[in-house]
């Protein structure tokens, strides 16, 4: 089962170095502040910028969770590629679907 | 199983490679999860472009205060599970178990709060095809909003439920010394899953609760 390794074993503890306690807690604080900003800005009359602000803040929050809590910042670069691929395909799906809906003139029934 | 007795399977060179393979596999799974929820978000986007006023009217019927509290609860739980993985990496056990318990409890409280929301919506007649009492020009569009609302939040709650069970299992195993600084991959993968559930909710919150709140 546990045969002697042909190559020298890498022996550091599994995973990237754990982020500091302060780093995690500051991230949580930033996330909660952003949540407050999101709720507050939604109550202001900003027109289309309500949606822009809400989605922008959501993206900022997601990036904080991805980079700090999920450790994409310090972990293997391959993981960053796979994670980016997931979001990239999602962007393609939404962009193509919207392109169809926003640019097509409705055809009237011929009868 | 004691972490110290955990052998490296023969297909891997060393524990580092084993962990890299496991996290890569988990991220591939998470990418499919992004697309799973992505379809629902894409559907939401198209319908909202088509019925902007009805979506705003529908969103105003949701409970913004409860939605905000739920978001804060999930964000806090994400931090707790991240700290738990950190604690195990640093060799701790009791605090790590407690943090996992807190995370699971926060997840369960999220489900309870959402249950109250569903009950309030049932009483208000906001469940399409089951109990729908809305009238007026926006009633049809609101029905579409609420269909998407139930699909998105119920699938999300299903993920939260699975996450809570996984977290309880991880807490049990951590307490029984299954994981230590050298080997804790299952705990790390569970944390990744929980963070993704959190990220999905980060986008659900503005799209469901915050539309048309001004004025």
PDB file of C-alpha atoms in Angstrom:
ATOM      1  CA  UNK A   1       0.000   0.000   0.000  1.00  0.00           C
ATOM      2  CA  UNK A   2       2.439   2.611   1.170  1.00  0.00           C
ATOM      3  CA  UNK A   3       5.366   1.753  -1.071  1.00  0.00           C
ATOM      4  CA  UNK A   4       8.606   3.699  -0.778  1.00  0.00           C
ATOM      5  CA  UNK A   5       8.365   6.732  -3.017  1.00  0.00           C
ATOM      6  CA  UNK A   6      10.570   6.830  -6.092  1.00  0.00           C
ATOM      7  CA  UNK A   7      10.761  10.590  -5.875  1.00  0.00           C
ATOM      8  CA  UNK A   8      11.557  12.608  -2.800  1.00  0.00           C
ATOM      9  CA  UNK A   9       8.380  13.370  -0.907  1.00  0.00           C
ATOM     10  CA  UNK A  10       7.335  16.955  -0.485  1.00  0.00           C
ATOM     11  CA  UNK A  11       6.769  17.161   3.183  1.00  0.00           C
ATOM     12  CA  UNK A  12       5.216  20.518   4.000  1.00  0.00           C
ATOM     13  CA  UNK A  13       1.776  20.418   5.591  1.00  0.00           C
ATOM     14  CA  UNK A  14      -0.971  19.991   3.025  1.00  0.00           C
ATOM     15  CA  UNK A  15      -2.336  23.195   1.568  1.00  0.00           C
ATOM     16  CA  UNK A  16      -1.125  26.746   1.379  1.00  0.00           C
ATOM     17  CA  UNK A  17      -0.056  28.507   4.535  1.00  0.00           C
ATOM     18  CA  UNK A  18      -3.179  29.374   6.525  1.00  0.00           C
ATOM     19  CA  UNK A  19      -4.191  33.030   6.307  1.00  0.00           C
ATOM     20  CA  UNK A  20      -3.822  35.063   9.471  1.00  0.00           C
ATOM     21  CA  UNK A  21      -6.628  35.319  12.016  1.00  0.00           C
ATOM     22  CA  UNK A  22      -6.730  39.082  11.483  1.00  0.00           C
ATOM     23  CA  UNK A  23      -6.965  38.628   7.705  1.00  0.00           C
ATOM     24  CA  UNK A  24     -10.045  36.430   8.097  1.00  0.00           C
ATOM     25  CA  UNK A  25     -11.742  38.745  10.575  1.00  0.00           C
ATOM     26  CA  UNK A  26     -11.045  41.888   8.514  1.00  0.00           C
ATOM     27  CA  UNK A  27     -12.497  40.097   5.509  1.00  0.00           C
ATOM     28  CA  UNK A  28     -15.660  39.324   7.463  1.00  0.00           C
ATOM     29  CA  UNK A  29     -15.887  42.961   8.578  1.00  0.00           C
ATOM     30  CA  UNK A  30     -15.446  44.157   4.977  1.00  0.00           C
ATOM     31  CA  UNK A  31     -18.165  41.734   3.830  1.00  0.00           C
ATOM     32  CA  UNK A  32     -20.605  42.999   6.461  1.00  0.00           C
ATOM     33  CA  UNK A  33     -19.837  46.644   5.614  1.00  0.00           C
ATOM     34  CA  UNK A  34     -20.453  45.871   1.935  1.00  0.00           C
ATOM     35  CA  UNK A  35     -23.728  44.172   2.898  1.00  0.00           C
ATOM     36  CA  UNK A  36     -24.764  47.359   4.746  1.00  0.00           C
ATOM     37  CA  UNK A  37     -23.794  49.483   1.741  1.00  0.00           C
ATOM     38  CA  UNK A  38     -25.782  47.190  -0.526  1.00  0.00           C
ATOM     39  CA  UNK A  39     -28.932  47.415   1.622  1.00  0.00           C
ATOM     40  CA  UNK A  40     -28.500  51.177   2.120  1.00  0.00           C
ATOM     41  CA  UNK A  41     -27.924  52.009  -1.532  1.00  0.00           C
ATOM     42  CA  UNK A  42     -30.985  49.981  -2.516  1.00  0.00           C
ATOM     43  CA  UNK A  43     -33.153  52.422  -0.539  1.00  0.00           C
ATOM     44  CA  UNK A  44     -31.813  55.459  -2.433  1.00  0.00           C
ATOM     45  CA  UNK A  45     -33.370  56.539  -5.711  1.00  0.00           C
ATOM     46  CA  UNK A  46     -30.494  55.959  -8.139  1.00  0.00           C
ATOM     47  CA  UNK A  47     -32.338  54.701 -11.209  1.00  0.00           C
ATOM     48  CA  UNK A  48     -30.328  52.165 -13.170  1.00  0.00           C
ATOM     49  CA  UNK A  49     -27.395  52.696 -10.799  1.00  0.00           C
ATOM     50  CA  UNK A  50     -29.296  50.833  -8.077  1.00  0.00           C
ATOM     51  CA  UNK A  51     -28.791  47.651 -10.082  1.00  0.00           C
ATOM     52  CA  UNK A  52     -25.223  48.587 -11.025  1.00  0.00           C
ATOM     53  CA  UNK A  53     -24.304  49.316  -7.385  1.00  0.00           C
ATOM     54  CA  UNK A  54     -25.987  46.148  -6.091  1.00  0.00           C
ATOM     55  CA  UNK A  55     -24.303  43.884  -8.624  1.00  0.00           C
ATOM     56  CA  UNK A  56     -20.951  45.652  -8.233  1.00  0.00           C
ATOM     57  CA  UNK A  57     -21.051  45.163  -4.477  1.00  0.00           C
ATOM     58  CA  UNK A  58     -22.078  41.510  -4.941  1.00  0.00           C
ATOM     59  CA  UNK A  59     -19.081  40.950  -7.248  1.00  0.00           C
ATOM     60  CA  UNK A  60     -16.769  42.613  -4.697  1.00  0.00           C
ATOM     61  CA  UNK A  61     -18.140  40.376  -1.925  1.00  0.00           C
ATOM     62  CA  UNK A  62     -17.778  37.253  -4.071  1.00  0.00           C
ATOM     63  CA  UNK A  63     -14.174  38.185  -4.921  1.00  0.00           C
ATOM     64  CA  UNK A  64     -13.364  38.604  -1.212  1.00  0.00           C
ATOM     65  CA  UNK A  65     -14.792  35.158  -0.407  1.00  0.00           C
ATOM     66  CA  UNK A  66     -13.007  33.583  -3.401  1.00  0.00           C
ATOM     67  CA  UNK A  67      -9.589  35.108  -2.731  1.00  0.00           C
ATOM     68  CA  UNK A  68      -9.418  35.050   1.078  1.00  0.00           C
ATOM     69  CA  UNK A  69     -11.826  32.422   2.451  1.00  0.00           C
ATOM     70  CA  UNK A  70     -11.394  30.017  -0.475  1.00  0.00           C
ATOM     71  CA  UNK A  71      -7.673  30.882  -0.644  1.00  0.00           C
ATOM     72  CA  UNK A  72      -7.491  31.313  -4.398  1.00  0.00           C
ATOM     73  CA  UNK A  73      -5.020  34.124  -3.777  1.00  0.00           C
ATOM     74  CA  UNK A  74      -2.393  31.841  -2.250  1.00  0.00           C
ATOM     75  CA  UNK A  75      -3.344  28.397  -3.572  1.00  0.00           C
ATOM     76  CA  UNK A  76      -2.355  26.602  -6.781  1.00  0.00           C
ATOM     77  CA  UNK A  77      -2.749  28.751  -9.940  1.00  0.00           C
ATOM     78  CA  UNK A  78      -4.560  25.852 -11.637  1.00  0.00           C
ATOM     79  CA  UNK A  79      -7.461  26.351  -9.217  1.00  0.00           C
ATOM     80  CA  UNK A  80      -7.736  30.001 -10.232  1.00  0.00           C
ATOM     81  CA  UNK A  81      -8.036  28.908 -13.857  1.00  0.00           C
ATOM     82  CA  UNK A  82     -10.785  26.358 -13.105  1.00  0.00           C
ATOM     83  CA  UNK A  83     -12.705  28.870 -10.976  1.00  0.00           C
ATOM     84  CA  UNK A  84     -12.377  31.542 -13.668  1.00  0.00           C
ATOM     85  CA  UNK A  85     -13.586  29.069 -16.294  1.00  0.00           C
ATOM     86  CA  UNK A  86     -16.792  28.469 -14.322  1.00  0.00           C
ATOM     87  CA  UNK A  87     -17.593  32.174 -14.151  1.00  0.00           C
ATOM     88  CA  UNK A  88     -16.454  32.768 -17.744  1.00  0.00           C
ATOM     89  CA  UNK A  89     -18.902  30.169 -19.096  1.00  0.00           C
ATOM     90  CA  UNK A  90     -21.650  31.726 -17.000  1.00  0.00           C
ATOM     91  CA  UNK A  91     -20.831  35.142 -18.500  1.00  0.00           C
ATOM     92  CA  UNK A  92     -20.953  33.662 -22.005  1.00  0.00           C
ATOM     93  CA  UNK A  93     -24.326  32.051 -21.308  1.00  0.00           C
ATOM     94  CA  UNK A  94     -25.913  35.231 -19.949  1.00  0.00           C
ATOM     95  CA  UNK A  95     -24.332  37.461 -22.621  1.00  0.00           C
ATOM     96  CA  UNK A  96     -25.485  35.293 -25.538  1.00  0.00           C
ATOM     97  CA  UNK A  97     -28.967  34.830 -24.095  1.00  0.00           C
ATOM     98  CA  UNK A  98     -29.313  38.581 -23.560  1.00  0.00           C
ATOM     99  CA  UNK A  99     -27.911  39.362 -27.012  1.00  0.00           C
ATOM    100  CA  UNK A 100     -30.686  37.255 -28.490  1.00  0.00           C
ATOM    101  CA  UNK A 101     -33.485  38.784 -26.431  1.00  0.00           C
ATOM    102  CA  UNK A 102     -32.340  42.401 -26.691  1.00  0.00           C
ATOM    103  CA  UNK A 103     -31.671  42.504 -30.431  1.00  0.00           C
ATOM    104  CA  UNK A 104     -34.485  40.439 -31.912  1.00  0.00           C
ATOM    105  CA  UNK A 105     -37.556  42.265 -33.193  1.00  0.00           C
ATOM    106  CA  UNK A 106     -40.733  40.394 -32.249  1.00  0.00           C
ATOM    107  CA  UNK A 107     -42.336  38.831 -35.316  1.00  0.00           C
ATOM    108  CA  UNK A 108     -46.066  39.178 -35.635  1.00  0.00           C
ATOM    109  CA  UNK A 109     -48.072  36.059 -36.329  1.00  0.00           C
ATOM    110  CA  UNK A 110     -48.930  35.999 -40.058  1.00  0.00           C
ATOM    111  CA  UNK A 111     -52.587  35.210 -39.473  1.00  0.00           C
TER     112      UNK A 111
ATOM    113  CA  UNK B   1      -9.747   6.975  11.586  1.00  0.00           C
ATOM    114  CA  UNK B   2      -6.739   8.714  13.006  1.00  0.00           C
ATOM    115  CA  UNK B   3      -5.115  11.284  10.735  1.00  0.00           C
ATOM    116  CA  UNK B   4      -1.648   9.961  11.518  1.00  0.00           C
ATOM    117  CA  UNK B   5      -2.614   6.553  10.117  1.00  0.00           C
ATOM    118  CA  UNK B   6      -3.868   8.015   6.855  1.00  0.00           C
ATOM    119  CA  UNK B   7      -1.653   6.531   4.117  1.00  0.00           C
ATOM    120  CA  UNK B   8      -1.026   8.263   0.804  1.00  0.00           C
ATOM    121  CA  UNK B   9      -2.702   6.121  -1.898  1.00  0.00           C
ATOM    122  CA  UNK B  10      -0.188   4.676  -4.327  1.00  0.00           C
ATOM    123  CA  UNK B  11      -1.312   6.737  -7.329  1.00  0.00           C
ATOM    124  CA  UNK B  12       0.037   9.870  -5.629  1.00  0.00           C
ATOM    125  CA  UNK B  13       3.690  10.806  -5.176  1.00  0.00           C
ATOM    126  CA  UNK B  14       3.144  12.517  -1.860  1.00  0.00           C
ATOM    127  CA  UNK B  15       0.484  14.193   0.325  1.00  0.00           C
ATOM    128  CA  UNK B  16       0.950  17.483  -1.513  1.00  0.00           C
ATOM    129  CA  UNK B  17       0.045  15.938  -4.859  1.00  0.00           C
ATOM    130  CA  UNK B  18      -2.888  14.125  -3.273  1.00  0.00           C
ATOM    131  CA  UNK B  19      -4.242  17.379  -1.921  1.00  0.00           C
ATOM    132  CA  UNK B  20      -3.736  19.157  -5.248  1.00  0.00           C
ATOM    133  CA  UNK B  21      -5.726  16.452  -7.055  1.00  0.00           C
ATOM    134  CA  UNK B  22      -8.527  16.609  -4.483  1.00  0.00           C
ATOM    135  CA  UNK B  23      -8.863  20.402  -4.533  1.00  0.00           C
ATOM    136  CA  UNK B  24      -8.708  20.482  -8.338  1.00  0.00           C
ATOM    137  CA  UNK B  25     -11.523  17.919  -8.488  1.00  0.00           C
ATOM    138  CA  UNK B  26     -13.561  19.937  -6.000  1.00  0.00           C
ATOM    139  CA  UNK B  27     -13.100  23.131  -8.008  1.00  0.00           C
ATOM    140  CA  UNK B  28     -14.186  21.335 -11.174  1.00  0.00           C
ATOM    141  CA  UNK B  29     -17.345  20.312  -9.283  1.00  0.00           C
ATOM    142  CA  UNK B  30     -17.833  23.870  -8.013  1.00  0.00           C
ATOM    143  CA  UNK B  31     -17.540  25.176 -11.590  1.00  0.00           C
ATOM    144  CA  UNK B  32     -20.444  22.882 -12.559  1.00  0.00           C
ATOM    145  CA  UNK B  33     -22.361  24.222  -9.561  1.00  0.00           C
ATOM    146  CA  UNK B  34     -21.761  27.772 -10.828  1.00  0.00           C
ATOM    147  CA  UNK B  35     -23.342  26.738 -14.130  1.00  0.00           C
ATOM    148  CA  UNK B  36     -26.192  24.919 -12.351  1.00  0.00           C
ATOM    149  CA  UNK B  37     -27.196  28.085 -10.525  1.00  0.00           C
ATOM    150  CA  UNK B  38     -26.091  30.127 -13.543  1.00  0.00           C
ATOM    151  CA  UNK B  39     -28.964  28.748 -15.617  1.00  0.00           C
ATOM    152  CA  UNK B  40     -31.425  29.995 -13.013  1.00  0.00           C
ATOM    153  CA  UNK B  41     -29.713  33.396 -12.910  1.00  0.00           C
ATOM    154  CA  UNK B  42     -29.721  33.586 -16.730  1.00  0.00           C
ATOM    155  CA  UNK B  43     -33.455  32.806 -16.733  1.00  0.00           C
ATOM    156  CA  UNK B  44     -33.948  35.468 -14.084  1.00  0.00           C
ATOM    157  CA  UNK B  45     -32.007  38.013 -16.180  1.00  0.00           C
ATOM    158  CA  UNK B  46     -34.095  37.402 -19.306  1.00  0.00           C
ATOM    159  CA  UNK B  47     -37.404  37.577 -17.449  1.00  0.00           C
ATOM    160  CA  UNK B  48     -36.364  40.696 -15.565  1.00  0.00           C
ATOM    161  CA  UNK B  49     -35.425  42.433 -18.826  1.00  0.00           C
ATOM    162  CA  UNK B  50     -38.867  41.493 -20.155  1.00  0.00           C
ATOM    163  CA  UNK B  51     -40.892  42.399 -17.020  1.00  0.00           C
ATOM    164  CA  UNK B  52     -38.856  45.008 -15.079  1.00  0.00           C
ATOM    165  CA  UNK B  53     -41.794  46.607 -13.254  1.00  0.00           C
ATOM    166  CA  UNK B  54     -43.386  43.311 -12.264  1.00  0.00           C
ATOM    167  CA  UNK B  55     -40.050  42.087 -10.888  1.00  0.00           C
ATOM    168  CA  UNK B  56     -39.732  45.278  -8.823  1.00  0.00           C
ATOM    169  CA  UNK B  57     -43.283  44.792  -7.534  1.00  0.00           C
ATOM    170  CA  UNK B  58     -42.547  41.144  -6.714  1.00  0.00           C
ATOM    171  CA  UNK B  59     -39.303  42.004  -4.954  1.00  0.00           C
ATOM    172  CA  UNK B  60     -41.091  44.566  -2.765  1.00  0.00           C
ATOM    173  CA  UNK B  61     -43.209  41.700  -1.381  1.00  0.00           C
ATOM    174  CA  UNK B  62     -40.118  39.859  -0.080  1.00  0.00           C
ATOM    175  CA  UNK B  63     -38.841  40.427   3.460  1.00  0.00           C
ATOM    176  CA  UNK B  64     -35.787  42.671   3.029  1.00  0.00           C
ATOM    177  CA  UNK B  65     -34.877  42.722   6.739  1.00  0.00           C
ATOM    178  CA  UNK B  66     -34.933  38.929   7.020  1.00  0.00           C
ATOM    179  CA  UNK B  67     -33.031  38.629   3.724  1.00  0.00           C
ATOM    180  CA  UNK B  68     -30.325  40.977   5.020  1.00  0.00           C
ATOM    181  CA  UNK B  69     -30.019  39.064   8.300  1.00  0.00           C
ATOM    182  CA  UNK B  70     -29.789  35.779   6.371  1.00  0.00           C
ATOM    183  CA  UNK B  71     -26.986  37.223   4.244  1.00  0.00           C
ATOM    184  CA  UNK B  72     -25.075  38.367   7.334  1.00  0.00           C
ATOM    185  CA  UNK B  73     -25.552  34.908   8.893  1.00  0.00           C
ATOM    186  CA  UNK B  74     -24.143  33.138   5.828  1.00  0.00           C
ATOM    187  CA  UNK B  75     -21.191  35.551   5.534  1.00  0.00           C
ATOM    188  CA  UNK B  76     -20.355  34.999   9.212  1.00  0.00           C
ATOM    189  CA  UNK B  77     -20.642  31.226   8.816  1.00  0.00           C
ATOM    190  CA  UNK B  78     -18.201  31.372   5.888  1.00  0.00           C
ATOM    191  CA  UNK B  79     -15.671  33.137   8.097  1.00  0.00           C
ATOM    192  CA  UNK B  80     -16.233  30.579  10.874  1.00  0.00           C
ATOM    193  CA  UNK B  81     -15.538  27.596   8.620  1.00  0.00           C
ATOM    194  CA  UNK B  82     -12.450  29.331   7.150  1.00  0.00           C
ATOM    195  CA  UNK B  83     -11.167  29.863  10.696  1.00  0.00           C
ATOM    196  CA  UNK B  84     -11.899  26.229  11.501  1.00  0.00           C
ATOM    197  CA  UNK B  85      -9.712  24.988   8.618  1.00  0.00           C
ATOM    198  CA  UNK B  86      -7.007  27.420   9.758  1.00  0.00           C
ATOM    199  CA  UNK B  87      -7.232  26.081  13.309  1.00  0.00           C
ATOM    200  CA  UNK B  88      -6.830  22.466  12.139  1.00  0.00           C
ATOM    201  CA  UNK B  89      -3.851  23.483   9.999  1.00  0.00           C
ATOM    202  CA  UNK B  90      -2.290  25.018  13.096  1.00  0.00           C
ATOM    203  CA  UNK B  91      -2.872  21.799  15.039  1.00  0.00           C
ATOM    204  CA  UNK B  92      -5.952  22.813  17.054  1.00  0.00           C
ATOM    205  CA  UNK B  93      -8.894  20.489  17.596  1.00  0.00           C
ATOM    206  CA  UNK B  94     -11.369  21.770  20.209  1.00  0.00           C
ATOM    207  CA  UNK B  95     -11.700  25.285  18.784  1.00  0.00           C
ATOM    208  CA  UNK B  96     -11.892  23.871  15.258  1.00  0.00           C
ATOM    209  CA  UNK B  97     -14.743  21.552  16.296  1.00  0.00           C
ATOM    210  CA  UNK B  98     -16.538  24.438  18.014  1.00  0.00           C
ATOM    211  CA  UNK B  99     -16.176  26.638  14.918  1.00  0.00           C
ATOM    212  CA  UNK B 100     -17.591  23.855  12.725  1.00  0.00           C
ATOM    213  CA  UNK B 101     -20.506  23.506  15.154  1.00  0.00           C
ATOM    214  CA  UNK B 102     -21.107  27.267  14.996  1.00  0.00           C
ATOM    215  CA  UNK B 103     -21.037  27.143  11.188  1.00  0.00           C
ATOM    216  CA  UNK B 104     -23.579  24.301  11.116  1.00  0.00           C
ATOM    217  CA  UNK B 105     -25.788  26.144  13.630  1.00  0.00           C
ATOM    218  CA  UNK B 106     -25.667  29.332  11.540  1.00  0.00           C
ATOM    219  CA  UNK B 107     -26.599  27.291   8.462  1.00  0.00           C
ATOM    220  CA  UNK B 108     -29.520  25.716  10.324  1.00  0.00           C
ATOM    221  CA  UNK B 109     -30.685  29.137  11.539  1.00  0.00           C
ATOM    222  CA  UNK B 110     -30.603  30.331   7.927  1.00  0.00           C
ATOM    223  CA  UNK B 111     -32.939  27.476   6.977  1.00  0.00           C
ATOM    224  CA  UNK B 112     -35.301  28.276   9.859  1.00  0.00           C
ATOM    225  CA  UNK B 113     -35.451  31.962   8.878  1.00  0.00           C
ATOM    226  CA  UNK B 114     -36.146  31.008   5.300  1.00  0.00           C
ATOM    227  CA  UNK B 115     -38.895  28.693   6.490  1.00  0.00           C
ATOM    228  CA  UNK B 116     -40.552  31.660   8.213  1.00  0.00           C
ATOM    229  CA  UNK B 117     -40.280  33.599   4.956  1.00  0.00           C
ATOM    230  CA  UNK B 118     -41.961  30.826   2.986  1.00  0.00           C
ATOM    231  CA  UNK B 119     -44.735  30.636   5.574  1.00  0.00           C
ATOM    232  CA  UNK B 120     -45.316  34.412   5.397  1.00  0.00           C
ATOM    233  CA  UNK B 121     -45.419  34.185   1.607  1.00  0.00           C
ATOM    234  CA  UNK B 122     -47.937  31.361   1.767  1.00  0.00           C
ATOM    235  CA  UNK B 123     -50.179  33.463   4.016  1.00  0.00           C
ATOM    236  CA  UNK B 124     -49.828  36.416   1.651  1.00  0.00           C
ATOM    237  CA  UNK B 125     -50.843  34.268  -1.313  1.00  0.00           C
ATOM    238  CA  UNK B 126     -47.506  34.520  -3.090  1.00  0.00           C
ATOM    239  CA  UNK B 127     -46.982  30.908  -4.135  1.00  0.00           C
ATOM    240  CA  UNK B 128     -47.796  30.434  -7.842  1.00  0.00           C
ATOM    241  CA  UNK B 129     -50.061  27.471  -8.636  1.00  0.00           C
ATOM    242  CA  UNK B 130     -50.436  26.628  -4.947  1.00  0.00           C
ATOM    243  CA  UNK B 131     -51.781  29.732  -3.250  1.00  0.00           C
ATOM    244  CA  UNK B 132     -51.745  32.818  -5.478  1.00  0.00           C
ATOM    245  CA  UNK B 133     -54.038  35.716  -4.621  1.00  0.00           C
ATOM    246  CA  UNK B 134     -52.257  38.643  -6.321  1.00  0.00           C
ATOM    247  CA  UNK B 135     -54.310  40.880  -8.614  1.00  0.00           C
ATOM    248  CA  UNK B 136     -53.501  43.809 -10.893  1.00  0.00           C
ATOM    249  CA  UNK B 137     -51.441  44.581 -13.985  1.00  0.00           C
ATOM    250  CA  UNK B 138     -48.231  43.104 -12.585  1.00  0.00           C
ATOM    251  CA  UNK B 139     -49.758  39.869 -11.262  1.00  0.00           C
ATOM    252  CA  UNK B 140     -48.631  37.750 -14.259  1.00  0.00           C
ATOM    253  CA  UNK B 141     -45.064  39.052 -14.220  1.00  0.00           C
ATOM    254  CA  UNK B 142     -44.905  38.660 -10.447  1.00  0.00           C
ATOM    255  CA  UNK B 143     -45.890  35.027 -10.874  1.00  0.00           C
ATOM    256  CA  UNK B 144     -42.777  34.548 -13.022  1.00  0.00           C
ATOM    257  CA  UNK B 145     -40.664  36.372 -10.415  1.00  0.00           C
ATOM    258  CA  UNK B 146     -41.969  34.106  -7.661  1.00  0.00           C
ATOM    259  CA  UNK B 147     -41.484  30.945  -9.733  1.00  0.00           C
ATOM    260  CA  UNK B 148     -37.816  31.917 -10.152  1.00  0.00           C
ATOM    261  CA  UNK B 149     -37.647  32.922  -6.492  1.00  0.00           C
ATOM    262  CA  UNK B 150     -38.779  29.471  -5.343  1.00  0.00           C
ATOM    263  CA  UNK B 151     -36.565  27.608  -7.797  1.00  0.00           C
ATOM    264  CA  UNK B 152     -33.471  29.609  -6.835  1.00  0.00           C
ATOM    265  CA  UNK B 153     -34.028  29.727  -3.062  1.00  0.00           C
ATOM    266  CA  UNK B 154     -35.224  26.111  -2.747  1.00  0.00           C
ATOM    267  CA  UNK B 155     -32.223  24.796  -4.672  1.00  0.00           C
ATOM    268  CA  UNK B 156     -30.021  27.045  -2.547  1.00  0.00           C
ATOM    269  CA  UNK B 157     -31.661  25.809   0.659  1.00  0.00           C
ATOM    270  CA  UNK B 158     -31.119  22.235  -0.525  1.00  0.00           C
ATOM    271  CA  UNK B 159     -27.423  23.052  -0.850  1.00  0.00           C
ATOM    272  CA  UNK B 160     -27.406  24.652   2.596  1.00  0.00           C
ATOM    273  CA  UNK B 161     -29.042  21.517   4.056  1.00  0.00           C
ATOM    274  CA  UNK B 162     -26.420  19.260   2.466  1.00  0.00           C
ATOM    275  CA  UNK B 163     -23.735  21.632   3.741  1.00  0.00           C
ATOM    276  CA  UNK B 164     -25.088  21.524   7.307  1.00  0.00           C
ATOM    277  CA  UNK B 165     -25.010  17.709   7.292  1.00  0.00           C
ATOM    278  CA  UNK B 166     -21.450  17.711   5.906  1.00  0.00           C
ATOM    279  CA  UNK B 167     -20.358  20.267   8.519  1.00  0.00           C
ATOM    280  CA  UNK B 168     -21.786  18.149  11.348  1.00  0.00           C
ATOM    281  CA  UNK B 169     -19.921  15.106   9.999  1.00  0.00           C
ATOM    282  CA  UNK B 170     -16.716  17.175   9.759  1.00  0.00           C
ATOM    283  CA  UNK B 171     -17.179  18.460  13.324  1.00  0.00           C
ATOM    284  CA  UNK B 172     -17.634  14.869  14.548  1.00  0.00           C
ATOM    285  CA  UNK B 173     -14.534  13.674  12.725  1.00  0.00           C
ATOM    286  CA  UNK B 174     -12.435  16.655  13.783  1.00  0.00           C
ATOM    287  CA  UNK B 175     -13.403  16.028  17.389  1.00  0.00           C
ATOM    288  CA  UNK B 176     -12.335  12.361  17.001  1.00  0.00           C
ATOM    289  CA  UNK B 177      -8.924  13.403  15.669  1.00  0.00           C
ATOM    290  CA  UNK B 178      -9.510  12.315  12.073  1.00  0.00           C
ATOM    291  CA  UNK B 179      -7.791  15.490  10.851  1.00  0.00           C
ATOM    292  CA  UNK B 180      -4.590  17.210  11.847  1.00  0.00           C
ATOM    293  CA  UNK B 181      -2.111  19.706  10.393  1.00  0.00           C
ATOM    294  CA  UNK B 182      -0.823  17.065   7.963  1.00  0.00           C
ATOM    295  CA  UNK B 183      -4.089  15.645   6.624  1.00  0.00           C
ATOM    296  CA  UNK B 184      -7.418  17.494   6.529  1.00  0.00           C
ATOM    297  CA  UNK B 185      -8.429  17.447   2.862  1.00  0.00           C
ATOM    298  CA  UNK B 186     -12.121  16.454   3.426  1.00  0.00           C
ATOM    299  CA  UNK B 187     -12.509  19.355   5.837  1.00  0.00           C
ATOM    300  CA  UNK B 188     -10.957  21.732   3.325  1.00  0.00           C
ATOM    301  CA  UNK B 189     -13.258  20.515   0.531  1.00  0.00           C
ATOM    302  CA  UNK B 190     -16.341  20.860   2.747  1.00  0.00           C
ATOM    303  CA  UNK B 191     -15.281  24.435   3.514  1.00  0.00           C
ATOM    304  CA  UNK B 192     -14.923  25.163  -0.229  1.00  0.00           C
ATOM    305  CA  UNK B 193     -18.442  23.822  -0.821  1.00  0.00           C
ATOM    306  CA  UNK B 194     -19.817  25.968   1.991  1.00  0.00           C
ATOM    307  CA  UNK B 195     -18.135  29.091   0.623  1.00  0.00           C
ATOM    308  CA  UNK B 196     -19.684  28.473  -2.785  1.00  0.00           C
ATOM    309  CA  UNK B 197     -23.139  28.194  -1.202  1.00  0.00           C
ATOM    310  CA  UNK B 198     -22.364  31.558   0.398  1.00  0.00           C
ATOM    311  CA  UNK B 199     -21.306  33.089  -2.949  1.00  0.00           C
ATOM    312  CA  UNK B 200     -24.553  31.944  -4.589  1.00  0.00           C
ATOM    313  CA  UNK B 201     -26.497  33.709  -1.840  1.00  0.00           C
ATOM    314  CA  UNK B 202     -24.373  36.861  -2.243  1.00  0.00           C
ATOM    315  CA  UNK B 203     -25.909  37.153  -5.725  1.00  0.00           C
ATOM    316  CA  UNK B 204     -29.393  35.976  -4.718  1.00  0.00           C
ATOM    317  CA  UNK B 205     -29.663  38.738  -2.114  1.00  0.00           C
ATOM    318  CA  UNK B 206     -29.582  41.810  -4.447  1.00  0.00           C
ATOM    319  CA  UNK B 207     -31.511  40.069  -7.237  1.00  0.00           C
ATOM    320  CA  UNK B 208     -34.400  38.877  -5.066  1.00  0.00           C
ATOM    321  CA  UNK B 209     -34.625  41.281  -2.139  1.00  0.00           C
ATOM    322  CA  UNK B 210     -33.311  44.648  -3.336  1.00  0.00           C
ATOM    323  CA  UNK B 211     -35.145  45.312  -6.609  1.00  0.00           C
ATOM    324  CA  UNK B 212     -37.308  48.444  -6.671  1.00  0.00           C
ATOM    325  CA  UNK B 213     -36.831  49.311  -2.998  1.00  0.00           C
ATOM    326  CA  UNK B 214     -36.191  53.026  -3.536  1.00  0.00           C
ATOM    327  CA  UNK B 215     -39.044  55.520  -3.414  1.00  0.00           C
TER     328      UNK B 215
END
